[in-house]
Amino acid sequence: ESVLGNVARRMRRSFGPDHPMTLVVLRDLALTRCSRGKLREADSMLRNTASRAERVLGENHPLTLSLHSACAWILYEQKDYSAAEALFRQVLAGAGTDAGRDPFVSKVRHHLANTLRVQGRLTEAEALLCVVLDEFRKIEPDGGPATMAATYDLALLYEEKGLLDRAAASFREALVLIRRHLGSDHEQYRIALTSLRDVLEKKGDAEACRAVTRELAECGRGTADDAPR
């Protein structure tokens, strides 16, 4: 955060407060503050930066839309889901792009789907998330990080809807991608594995549940073995 703050100050001095490079650094600084729990500070900075971008670059410029999407994400983090939904929809309307060719639009749709899910609008969220996942699979033929995240979120949604067979299949698919990109010792792998175990338990699949429980134990043992002594 301090490094980005210094960069932002240098950008302001060198290029001015409204230069696109300055605005990008301010966006990244605000998102860093958001990740550290400084939501009000991040929200204020993003709104100010988005307003300047809209004035200088136009309301539908890619950087302006990126800033508005970041503002919507902050609203989501603050649990203001209706406001976040409205702003995500505004960004999508402004983009006016074939999402299958634009990763940014697909990512905004992914955020919108999750915003619908946490509001309990599971049928809407499922329809949109299935579209998003199909888009990511085309963008990332080998199953990249965006595909991994969308697959995991779809598994969570299926579990919430009580579609346990679909949930188990999606969690297994997500685990393959998490292992590929993050490794089986990553915390996200253990979280997904625990979610799969819970779904198998709900299904009453005792044998599969025991197998996953054993793998979880191995993951835990590996973490303990790798810990500094």
PDB file of C-alpha atoms in Angstrom:
ATOM      1  CA  GLU A   1       0.000   0.000   0.000  1.00  0.00           C
ATOM      2  CA  SER A   2       2.779   2.456   0.887  1.00  0.00           C
ATOM      3  CA  VAL A   3       4.557   1.709  -2.403  1.00  0.00           C
ATOM      4  CA  LEU A   4       1.389   2.389  -4.403  1.00  0.00           C
ATOM      5  CA  GLY A   5       0.820   5.564  -2.399  1.00  0.00           C
ATOM      6  CA  ASN A   6       4.301   6.807  -3.322  1.00  0.00           C
ATOM      7  CA  VAL A   7       3.742   5.887  -6.970  1.00  0.00           C
ATOM      8  CA  ALA A   8       0.417   7.750  -6.984  1.00  0.00           C
ATOM      9  CA  ARG A   9       2.086  10.890  -5.599  1.00  0.00           C
ATOM     10  CA  ARG A  10       4.822  10.723  -8.251  1.00  0.00           C
ATOM     11  CA  MET A  11       2.218  10.198 -10.981  1.00  0.00           C
ATOM     12  CA  ARG A  12       0.271  13.249  -9.832  1.00  0.00           C
ATOM     13  CA  ARG A  13       3.415  15.390  -9.887  1.00  0.00           C
ATOM     14  CA  SER A  14       4.644  14.078 -13.244  1.00  0.00           C
ATOM     15  CA  PHE A  15       1.428  13.675 -15.247  1.00  0.00           C
ATOM     16  CA  GLY A  16      -1.307  15.447 -13.287  1.00  0.00           C
ATOM     17  CA  PRO A  17      -4.220  14.100 -11.246  1.00  0.00           C
ATOM     18  CA  ASP A  18      -6.393  13.227 -14.263  1.00  0.00           C
ATOM     19  CA  HIS A  19      -3.884  11.348 -16.396  1.00  0.00           C
ATOM     20  CA  PRO A  20      -5.014   7.748 -17.138  1.00  0.00           C
ATOM     21  CA  MET A  21      -1.829   6.317 -15.609  1.00  0.00           C
ATOM     22  CA  THR A  22      -2.502   8.238 -12.393  1.00  0.00           C
ATOM     23  CA  LEU A  23      -6.093   7.026 -12.335  1.00  0.00           C
ATOM     24  CA  VAL A  24      -5.005   3.390 -12.776  1.00  0.00           C
ATOM     25  CA  VAL A  25      -2.593   3.625  -9.841  1.00  0.00           C
ATOM     26  CA  LEU A  26      -5.264   5.263  -7.668  1.00  0.00           C
ATOM     27  CA  ARG A  27      -7.675   2.446  -8.553  1.00  0.00           C
ATOM     28  CA  ASP A  28      -5.104  -0.176  -7.581  1.00  0.00           C
ATOM     29  CA  LEU A  29      -4.317   1.690  -4.355  1.00  0.00           C
ATOM     30  CA  ALA A  30      -8.012   1.814  -3.456  1.00  0.00           C
ATOM     31  CA  LEU A  31      -8.449  -1.915  -4.120  1.00  0.00           C
ATOM     32  CA  THR A  32      -5.399  -2.648  -1.966  1.00  0.00           C
ATOM     33  CA  ARG A  33      -6.975  -0.665   0.862  1.00  0.00           C
ATOM     34  CA  CYS A  34     -10.203  -2.588   0.333  1.00  0.00           C
ATOM     35  CA  SER A  35      -8.335  -5.897   0.671  1.00  0.00           C
ATOM     36  CA  ARG A  36      -7.002  -4.648   4.012  1.00  0.00           C
ATOM     37  CA  GLY A  37     -10.474  -3.851   5.302  1.00  0.00           C
ATOM     38  CA  LYS A  38     -10.312  -0.074   4.763  1.00  0.00           C
ATOM     39  CA  LEU A  39     -13.650  -0.079   2.956  1.00  0.00           C
ATOM     40  CA  ARG A  40     -14.789   3.496   3.584  1.00  0.00           C
ATOM     41  CA  GLU A  41     -11.436   4.914   2.589  1.00  0.00           C
ATOM     42  CA  ALA A  42     -11.334   2.735  -0.538  1.00  0.00           C
ATOM     43  CA  ASP A  43     -14.923   3.625  -1.449  1.00  0.00           C
ATOM     44  CA  SER A  44     -14.263   7.361  -1.216  1.00  0.00           C
ATOM     45  CA  MET A  45     -11.077   7.117  -3.285  1.00  0.00           C
ATOM     46  CA  LEU A  46     -12.700   5.005  -5.993  1.00  0.00           C
ATOM     47  CA  ARG A  47     -15.746   7.240  -6.308  1.00  0.00           C
ATOM     48  CA  ASN A  48     -13.540  10.307  -6.651  1.00  0.00           C
ATOM     49  CA  THR A  49     -11.281   8.601  -9.191  1.00  0.00           C
ATOM     50  CA  ALA A  50     -14.238   7.260 -11.200  1.00  0.00           C
ATOM     51  CA  SER A  51     -15.787  10.741 -11.295  1.00  0.00           C
ATOM     52  CA  ARG A  52     -12.554  12.225 -12.687  1.00  0.00           C
ATOM     53  CA  ALA A  53     -12.223   9.441 -15.248  1.00  0.00           C
ATOM     54  CA  GLU A  54     -15.804   9.967 -16.408  1.00  0.00           C
ATOM     55  CA  ARG A  55     -15.192  13.694 -16.799  1.00  0.00           C
ATOM     56  CA  VAL A  56     -11.881  13.326 -18.657  1.00  0.00           C
ATOM     57  CA  LEU A  57     -12.344  10.094 -20.622  1.00  0.00           C
ATOM     58  CA  GLY A  58     -16.106   9.673 -20.920  1.00  0.00           C
ATOM     59  CA  GLU A  59     -18.603   7.472 -19.098  1.00  0.00           C
ATOM     60  CA  ASN A  60     -18.107   4.415 -21.321  1.00  0.00           C
ATOM     61  CA  HIS A  61     -14.306   4.492 -21.576  1.00  0.00           C
ATOM     62  CA  PRO A  62     -12.789   1.135 -20.516  1.00  0.00           C
ATOM     63  CA  LEU A  63     -10.925   2.736 -17.609  1.00  0.00           C
ATOM     64  CA  THR A  64     -14.077   4.512 -16.392  1.00  0.00           C
ATOM     65  CA  LEU A  65     -16.021   1.255 -16.568  1.00  0.00           C
ATOM     66  CA  SER A  66     -13.209  -0.525 -14.718  1.00  0.00           C
ATOM     67  CA  LEU A  67     -13.395   2.065 -11.948  1.00  0.00           C
ATOM     68  CA  HIS A  68     -17.191   1.807 -11.688  1.00  0.00           C
ATOM     69  CA  SER A  69     -16.859  -1.983 -11.510  1.00  0.00           C
ATOM     70  CA  ALA A  70     -14.375  -1.569  -8.661  1.00  0.00           C
ATOM     71  CA  CYS A  71     -16.865   0.763  -6.918  1.00  0.00           C
ATOM     72  CA  ALA A  72     -19.527  -1.927  -7.280  1.00  0.00           C
ATOM     73  CA  TRP A  73     -17.157  -4.480  -5.769  1.00  0.00           C
ATOM     74  CA  ILE A  74     -16.631  -2.227  -2.745  1.00  0.00           C
ATOM     75  CA  LEU A  75     -20.409  -1.979  -2.346  1.00  0.00           C
ATOM     76  CA  TYR A  76     -20.571  -5.778  -2.473  1.00  0.00           C
ATOM     77  CA  GLU A  77     -17.907  -6.028   0.224  1.00  0.00           C
ATOM     78  CA  GLN A  78     -19.947  -3.588   2.331  1.00  0.00           C
ATOM     79  CA  LYS A  79     -22.979  -5.886   1.833  1.00  0.00           C
ATOM     80  CA  ASP A  80     -24.907  -3.184  -0.033  1.00  0.00           C
ATOM     81  CA  TYR A  81     -25.990  -5.777  -2.567  1.00  0.00           C
ATOM     82  CA  SER A  82     -28.810  -3.882  -4.272  1.00  0.00           C
ATOM     83  CA  ALA A  83     -26.535  -0.898  -4.963  1.00  0.00           C
ATOM     84  CA  ALA A  84     -23.758  -3.210  -6.146  1.00  0.00           C
ATOM     85  CA  GLU A  85     -26.157  -4.981  -8.496  1.00  0.00           C
ATOM     86  CA  ALA A  86     -27.346  -1.692  -9.990  1.00  0.00           C
ATOM     87  CA  LEU A  87     -23.785  -0.498 -10.599  1.00  0.00           C
ATOM     88  CA  PHE A  88     -22.647  -3.813 -12.111  1.00  0.00           C
ATOM     89  CA  ARG A  89     -25.619  -3.615 -14.480  1.00  0.00           C
ATOM     90  CA  GLN A  90     -24.692  -0.019 -15.355  1.00  0.00           C
ATOM     91  CA  VAL A  91     -21.161  -1.141 -16.216  1.00  0.00           C
ATOM     92  CA  LEU A  92     -22.453  -3.935 -18.437  1.00  0.00           C
ATOM     93  CA  ALA A  93     -24.825  -1.566 -20.218  1.00  0.00           C
ATOM     94  CA  GLY A  94     -21.964   0.858 -20.810  1.00  0.00           C
ATOM     95  CA  ALA A  95     -19.627  -1.828 -22.096  1.00  0.00           C
ATOM     96  CA  GLY A  96     -22.027  -2.957 -24.800  1.00  0.00           C
ATOM     97  CA  THR A  97     -19.590  -5.699 -25.765  1.00  0.00           C
ATOM     98  CA  ASP A  98     -19.896  -9.314 -26.798  1.00  0.00           C
ATOM     99  CA  ALA A  99     -18.841 -10.855 -23.491  1.00  0.00           C
ATOM    100  CA  GLY A 100     -17.520 -13.962 -25.207  1.00  0.00           C
ATOM    101  CA  ARG A 101     -14.737 -11.790 -26.612  1.00  0.00           C
ATOM    102  CA  ASP A 102     -14.149  -9.515 -23.643  1.00  0.00           C
ATOM    103  CA  PRO A 103     -12.800 -10.997 -20.386  1.00  0.00           C
ATOM    104  CA  PHE A 104     -13.648  -7.787 -18.496  1.00  0.00           C
ATOM    105  CA  VAL A 105     -17.348  -8.065 -19.333  1.00  0.00           C
ATOM    106  CA  SER A 106     -17.377 -11.740 -18.368  1.00  0.00           C
ATOM    107  CA  LYS A 107     -15.766 -10.905 -15.023  1.00  0.00           C
ATOM    108  CA  VAL A 108     -18.359  -8.202 -14.337  1.00  0.00           C
ATOM    109  CA  ARG A 109     -21.100 -10.714 -15.167  1.00  0.00           C
ATOM    110  CA  HIS A 110     -19.452 -13.137 -12.740  1.00  0.00           C
ATOM    111  CA  HIS A 111     -19.579 -10.496  -9.985  1.00  0.00           C
ATOM    112  CA  LEU A 112     -23.209  -9.774 -10.843  1.00  0.00           C
ATOM    113  CA  ALA A 113     -24.076 -13.479 -10.635  1.00  0.00           C
ATOM    114  CA  ASN A 114     -22.538 -13.714  -7.169  1.00  0.00           C
ATOM    115  CA  THR A 115     -24.390 -10.564  -6.137  1.00  0.00           C
ATOM    116  CA  LEU A 116     -27.664 -12.198  -7.181  1.00  0.00           C
ATOM    117  CA  ARG A 117     -26.716 -15.393  -5.334  1.00  0.00           C
ATOM    118  CA  VAL A 118     -26.096 -13.693  -1.998  1.00  0.00           C
ATOM    119  CA  GLN A 119     -29.488 -11.999  -2.347  1.00  0.00           C
ATOM    120  CA  GLY A 120     -31.093 -15.434  -2.616  1.00  0.00           C
ATOM    121  CA  ARG A 121     -32.023 -15.056  -6.281  1.00  0.00           C
ATOM    122  CA  LEU A 122     -30.595 -18.444  -7.083  1.00  0.00           C
ATOM    123  CA  THR A 123     -32.394 -19.160 -10.349  1.00  0.00           C
ATOM    124  CA  GLU A 124     -31.239 -15.863 -11.886  1.00  0.00           C
ATOM    125  CA  ALA A 125     -27.745 -16.388 -10.523  1.00  0.00           C
ATOM    126  CA  GLU A 126     -27.534 -19.939 -11.886  1.00  0.00           C
ATOM    127  CA  ALA A 127     -28.581 -18.919 -15.387  1.00  0.00           C
ATOM    128  CA  LEU A 128     -26.039 -16.089 -15.495  1.00  0.00           C
ATOM    129  CA  LEU A 129     -23.239 -18.096 -13.891  1.00  0.00           C
ATOM    130  CA  CYS A 130     -23.656 -20.924 -16.413  1.00  0.00           C
ATOM    131  CA  VAL A 131     -23.307 -18.367 -19.223  1.00  0.00           C
ATOM    132  CA  VAL A 132     -20.250 -16.851 -17.541  1.00  0.00           C
ATOM    133  CA  LEU A 133     -18.597 -20.232 -17.090  1.00  0.00           C
ATOM    134  CA  ASP A 134     -19.133 -21.043 -20.759  1.00  0.00           C
ATOM    135  CA  GLU A 135     -17.566 -17.683 -21.671  1.00  0.00           C
ATOM    136  CA  PHE A 136     -14.535 -18.288 -19.453  1.00  0.00           C
ATOM    137  CA  ARG A 137     -14.024 -21.755 -20.923  1.00  0.00           C
ATOM    138  CA  LYS A 138     -13.827 -20.163 -24.375  1.00  0.00           C
ATOM    139  CA  ILE A 139     -11.472 -17.436 -23.165  1.00  0.00           C
ATOM    140  CA  GLU A 140      -9.321 -19.925 -21.182  1.00  0.00           C
ATOM    141  CA  PRO A 141      -9.415 -23.200 -23.154  1.00  0.00           C
ATOM    142  CA  ASP A 142      -7.055 -24.850 -20.666  1.00  0.00           C
ATOM    143  CA  GLY A 143      -9.125 -23.807 -17.646  1.00  0.00           C
ATOM    144  CA  GLY A 144      -7.497 -20.714 -16.170  1.00  0.00           C
ATOM    145  CA  PRO A 145      -8.070 -18.884 -12.870  1.00  0.00           C
ATOM    146  CA  ALA A 146     -11.341 -17.262 -13.963  1.00  0.00           C
ATOM    147  CA  THR A 147     -12.745 -20.650 -14.980  1.00  0.00           C
ATOM    148  CA  MET A 148     -11.575 -22.077 -11.659  1.00  0.00           C
ATOM    149  CA  ALA A 149     -13.347 -19.351  -9.654  1.00  0.00           C
ATOM    150  CA  ALA A 150     -16.588 -19.572 -11.632  1.00  0.00           C
ATOM    151  CA  THR A 151     -16.669 -23.368 -11.347  1.00  0.00           C
ATOM    152  CA  TYR A 152     -16.281 -23.168  -7.579  1.00  0.00           C
ATOM    153  CA  ASP A 153     -18.986 -20.500  -7.293  1.00  0.00           C
ATOM    154  CA  LEU A 154     -21.352 -22.598  -9.404  1.00  0.00           C
ATOM    155  CA  ALA A 155     -20.730 -25.550  -7.073  1.00  0.00           C
ATOM    156  CA  LEU A 156     -21.666 -23.380  -4.082  1.00  0.00           C
ATOM    157  CA  LEU A 157     -24.835 -22.286  -5.847  1.00  0.00           C
ATOM    158  CA  TYR A 158     -25.829 -25.858  -6.682  1.00  0.00           C
ATOM    159  CA  GLU A 159     -25.321 -26.802  -3.036  1.00  0.00           C
ATOM    160  CA  GLU A 160     -27.536 -23.907  -1.916  1.00  0.00           C
ATOM    161  CA  LYS A 161     -30.230 -25.082  -4.336  1.00  0.00           C
ATOM    162  CA  GLY A 162     -29.964 -28.645  -3.017  1.00  0.00           C
ATOM    163  CA  LEU A 163     -28.701 -29.976  -6.365  1.00  0.00           C
ATOM    164  CA  LEU A 164     -26.148 -32.167  -4.644  1.00  0.00           C
ATOM    165  CA  ASP A 165     -25.068 -34.318  -7.598  1.00  0.00           C
ATOM    166  CA  ARG A 166     -24.307 -31.218  -9.637  1.00  0.00           C
ATOM    167  CA  ALA A 167     -22.613 -29.589  -6.657  1.00  0.00           C
ATOM    168  CA  ALA A 168     -20.339 -32.608  -6.102  1.00  0.00           C
ATOM    169  CA  ALA A 169     -19.401 -32.740  -9.796  1.00  0.00           C
ATOM    170  CA  SER A 170     -18.627 -29.013  -9.888  1.00  0.00           C
ATOM    171  CA  PHE A 171     -16.585 -29.145  -6.674  1.00  0.00           C
ATOM    172  CA  ARG A 172     -14.548 -32.018  -8.153  1.00  0.00           C
ATOM    173  CA  GLU A 173     -13.967 -30.015 -11.328  1.00  0.00           C
ATOM    174  CA  ALA A 174     -12.972 -26.977  -9.272  1.00  0.00           C
ATOM    175  CA  LEU A 175     -10.530 -29.077  -7.229  1.00  0.00           C
ATOM    176  CA  VAL A 176      -8.743 -30.194 -10.405  1.00  0.00           C
ATOM    177  CA  LEU A 177      -8.318 -26.560 -11.460  1.00  0.00           C
ATOM    178  CA  ILE A 178      -7.292 -25.368  -7.994  1.00  0.00           C
ATOM    179  CA  ARG A 179      -4.680 -28.110  -7.791  1.00  0.00           C
ATOM    180  CA  ARG A 180      -3.372 -27.111 -11.214  1.00  0.00           C
ATOM    181  CA  HIS A 181      -3.125 -23.382 -10.503  1.00  0.00           C
ATOM    182  CA  LEU A 182      -2.560 -23.148  -6.750  1.00  0.00           C
ATOM    183  CA  GLY A 183      -1.420 -26.598  -5.660  1.00  0.00           C
ATOM    184  CA  SER A 184      -2.973 -29.127  -3.304  1.00  0.00           C
ATOM    185  CA  ASP A 185      -1.278 -27.498  -0.309  1.00  0.00           C
ATOM    186  CA  HIS A 186      -3.107 -24.197  -0.857  1.00  0.00           C
ATOM    187  CA  GLU A 187      -5.800 -23.184   1.624  1.00  0.00           C
ATOM    188  CA  GLN A 188      -8.352 -22.808  -1.167  1.00  0.00           C
ATOM    189  CA  TYR A 189      -7.854 -26.473  -2.065  1.00  0.00           C
ATOM    190  CA  ARG A 190      -8.641 -27.525   1.507  1.00  0.00           C
ATOM    191  CA  ILE A 191     -11.684 -25.249   1.575  1.00  0.00           C
ATOM    192  CA  ALA A 192     -13.032 -26.773  -1.644  1.00  0.00           C
ATOM    193  CA  LEU A 193     -12.260 -30.276  -0.409  1.00  0.00           C
ATOM    194  CA  THR A 194     -14.160 -29.584   2.807  1.00  0.00           C
ATOM    195  CA  SER A 195     -17.111 -28.299   0.767  1.00  0.00           C
ATOM    196  CA  LEU A 196     -17.072 -31.492  -1.312  1.00  0.00           C
ATOM    197  CA  ARG A 197     -17.000 -33.619   1.842  1.00  0.00           C
ATOM    198  CA  ASP A 198     -20.009 -31.734   3.221  1.00  0.00           C
ATOM    199  CA  VAL A 199     -21.967 -32.289   0.008  1.00  0.00           C
ATOM    200  CA  LEU A 200     -21.106 -36.005  -0.020  1.00  0.00           C
ATOM    201  CA  GLU A 201     -22.241 -36.256   3.584  1.00  0.00           C
ATOM    202  CA  LYS A 202     -25.563 -34.614   2.688  1.00  0.00           C
ATOM    203  CA  LYS A 203     -25.911 -37.092  -0.175  1.00  0.00           C
ATOM    204  CA  GLY A 204     -25.293 -40.001   2.163  1.00  0.00           C
ATOM    205  CA  ASP A 205     -22.331 -41.216   0.098  1.00  0.00           C
ATOM    206  CA  ALA A 206     -20.365 -42.587   3.040  1.00  0.00           C
ATOM    207  CA  GLU A 207     -17.590 -44.248   1.047  1.00  0.00           C
ATOM    208  CA  ALA A 208     -16.777 -41.148  -1.024  1.00  0.00           C
ATOM    209  CA  CYS A 209     -17.045 -39.004   2.093  1.00  0.00           C
ATOM    210  CA  ARG A 210     -14.470 -41.178   3.896  1.00  0.00           C
ATOM    211  CA  ALA A 211     -12.102 -40.917   0.928  1.00  0.00           C
ATOM    212  CA  VAL A 212     -12.306 -37.128   0.933  1.00  0.00           C
ATOM    213  CA  THR A 213     -11.879 -37.047   4.721  1.00  0.00           C
ATOM    214  CA  ARG A 214      -8.686 -39.096   4.345  1.00  0.00           C
ATOM    215  CA  GLU A 215      -7.400 -36.661   1.714  1.00  0.00           C
ATOM    216  CA  LEU A 216      -8.175 -33.750   4.026  1.00  0.00           C
ATOM    217  CA  ALA A 217      -6.181 -35.444   6.772  1.00  0.00           C
ATOM    218  CA  GLU A 218      -3.266 -35.875   4.376  1.00  0.00           C
ATOM    219  CA  CYS A 219      -3.475 -32.188   3.420  1.00  0.00           C
ATOM    220  CA  GLY A 220      -3.405 -31.232   7.096  1.00  0.00           C
ATOM    221  CA  ARG A 221      -0.453 -33.533   7.745  1.00  0.00           C
ATOM    222  CA  GLY A 222       1.412 -32.022   4.819  1.00  0.00           C
ATOM    223  CA  THR A 223       0.833 -28.527   6.179  1.00  0.00           C
ATOM    224  CA  ALA A 224       2.155 -29.578   9.578  1.00  0.00           C
ATOM    225  CA  ASP A 225       5.166 -31.304   8.037  1.00  0.00           C
ATOM    226  CA  ASP A 226       6.007 -28.205   5.989  1.00  0.00           C
ATOM    227  CA  ALA A 227       5.710 -25.805   8.913  1.00  0.00           C
ATOM    228  CA  PRO A 228       8.956 -24.242  10.193  1.00  0.00           C
ATOM    229  CA  ARG A 229      10.297 -25.834  13.363  1.00  0.00           C
TER     230      ARG A 229
END
